[in-house]
Coordinates of C-alpha atoms and ligand atoms in Angstrom, one line a residue:
M19 CA 88.4 149.3 122.6
I20 CA 86.6 152.2 121.1
R21 CA 85.9 151.2 117.5
Q22 CA 84.2 154.0 115.1
L23 CA 82.0 156.3 114.9
A24 CA 78.2 155.2 115.6
H25 CA 76.2 158.1 115.3
I26 CA 75.6 161.5 115.4
G27 CA 73.4 163.2 118.0
I28 CA 71.4 166.0 117.3
A29 CA 69.2 168.2 119.6
V30 CA 65.4 169.1 118.6
S31 CA 62.6 170.3 120.2
D32 CA 60.2 169.0 118.0
I33 CA 60.6 166.1 117.0
E34 CA 58.0 165.9 113.9
K35 CA 59.1 168.8 112.6
S36 CA 62.6 167.8 112.9
V37 CA 61.5 164.3 111.1
D38 CA 59.8 165.9 108.6
L39 CA 63.2 168.4 107.8
Y40 CA 65.5 165.5 107.4
R41 CA 63.4 163.5 105.8
R42 CA 63.5 166.2 103.2
I43 CA 67.3 166.6 103.4
F44 CA 68.3 162.9 103.7
Q45 CA 65.6 160.6 101.9
P46 CA 66.1 158.0 104.2
D47 CA 64.8 154.7 103.6
E48 CA 63.3 154.3 106.9
I49 CA 63.3 156.2 110.3
H50 CA 63.8 154.8 113.6
R51 CA 61.6 155.6 116.5
E52 CA 62.2 155.4 119.8
V53 CA 61.1 156.3 123.0
V54 CA 64.2 155.9 126.2
P55 CA 62.8 156.6 129.5
E56 CA 66.2 156.3 131.2
Q57 CA 67.5 159.3 129.0
K58 CA 63.9 160.9 129.2
V59 CA 63.9 161.3 125.5
E60 CA 62.7 160.8 122.3
V61 CA 64.4 159.1 119.7
A62 CA 64.3 159.5 115.8
S63 CA 67.3 158.0 113.7
F64 CA 68.6 157.1 110.2
V65 CA 71.4 155.6 108.6
I66 CA 73.6 157.8 105.8
G67 CA 76.1 154.9 104.7
N68 CA 77.8 153.9 107.4
V69 CA 76.4 156.3 110.1
R70 CA 73.5 156.6 112.0
I71 CA 72.2 160.5 112.5
E72 CA 70.1 160.5 115.6
L73 CA 67.6 163.3 116.7
V74 CA 67.0 163.6 119.7
A75 CA 64.1 165.5 121.4
P76 CA 63.2 165.7 125.5
M77 CA 60.3 164.5 126.7
S78 CA 60.4 166.4 130.0
D79 CA 61.7 169.8 131.2
D80 CA 64.4 168.2 133.6
S81 CA 65.7 166.2 130.9
P82 CA 69.6 166.9 130.0
I83 CA 68.5 167.7 126.5
A84 CA 66.1 170.5 127.4
R85 CA 68.9 172.5 129.7
F86 CA 70.5 171.7 126.4
L87 CA 68.1 173.5 124.1
Q88 CA 67.3 176.3 126.4
Q89 CA 71.5 177.3 126.7
R90 CA 72.2 176.3 123.2
G91 CA 69.5 175.4 121.0
E92 CA 69.3 172.9 118.3
G93 CA 72.4 171.8 116.7
I94 CA 74.9 169.2 116.9
H95 CA 74.6 167.5 120.9
H96 CA 77.0 164.9 120.4
L97 CA 79.0 162.0 119.1
A98 CA 78.6 158.7 119.8
F99 CA 81.7 156.1 119.1
E100 CA 80.9 152.5 119.7
S101 CA 83.3 150.0 122.0
N102 CA 83.5 146.6 121.9
E103 CA 84.3 146.8 125.9
I104 CA 82.4 150.0 127.2
S105 CA 83.3 149.4 131.5
A106 CA 86.9 148.7 130.3
D107 CA 87.3 152.1 128.2
L108 CA 84.8 153.9 131.2
V109 CA 88.1 152.6 133.6
R110 CA 91.0 153.7 131.6
L111 CA 89.7 156.7 130.6
K112 CA 88.4 157.5 134.4
E113 CA 92.4 157.2 135.1
S114 CA 93.7 158.9 132.6
G115 CA 92.0 162.0 134.2
I116 CA 88.6 162.1 131.6
V117 CA 85.2 163.4 133.9
L118 CA 82.7 160.3 133.3
L119 CA 79.2 161.5 133.1
N120 CA 78.0 158.1 133.6
E121 CA 80.5 156.4 136.3
H122 CA 78.6 152.9 134.8
P123 CA 76.7 152.0 131.7
T124 CA 73.1 153.0 131.3
Q125 CA 70.3 151.7 128.6
G126 CA 70.3 153.9 125.7
A127 CA 68.3 153.6 122.2
H128 CA 68.9 150.3 119.9
N129 CA 69.6 148.4 122.9
M130 CA 72.9 149.7 123.6
A131 CA 74.7 150.4 126.6
I132 CA 75.8 153.9 126.9
A133 CA 77.8 156.4 129.1
F134 CA 79.0 160.0 128.7
L135 CA 82.4 161.8 129.2
H136 CA 82.2 165.3 130.2
P137 CA 82.9 167.8 127.7
K138 CA 84.9 170.3 129.8
T139 CA 87.5 166.9 129.6
T140 CA 87.0 166.2 126.2
G141 CA 87.9 169.5 124.5
G142 CA 83.9 170.7 124.4
V143 CA 83.3 167.4 122.6
L144 CA 80.3 165.8 124.6
I145 CA 81.4 162.1 123.6
E146 CA 79.0 158.8 124.2
L147 CA 80.8 155.7 124.0
C148 CA 78.2 152.7 123.6
Q149 CA 78.1 148.9 123.1
R150 CA 75.6 146.8 121.5
I151 CA 73.4 144.8 124.7
E152 CA 73.8 140.8 123.7
P153 CA 70.7 138.9 124.3
Q154 CA 71.1 136.9 127.3
S155 CA 70.9 133.7 126.9
E156 CA 68.2 131.2 128.4
Ligands
ZN130 ZN1 73.4 159.3 121.1

């Protein structure tokens, strides 16, 4: 079940410039930095209230973010919603006619399993579902 807005993803071309800019605007206590090799992106994020703002920059020209920047320029890229059962949600959405960009969840930032829905089937909004990966008990 989709529970709540988790973060707002913003595509940026220069992560350092954007960190400086958003630091000036929001004055966050702390900015979390992370590289996500699976998505070929570098991420800087911070929390305002109960929503995270996630700045996403491409690490290579074949990153999906690089293609987005070429076509649309910097700006809001996706909305991410937290699910408590992402695999079941993906099955339900596919059955209802939503096209999945990830048939199965993949590794995202913040130790989350993530999957994207195709914006052509979600009213033009790129939607990400995410679910925290529970640590494996030994
Ligand atoms: Zn995201």
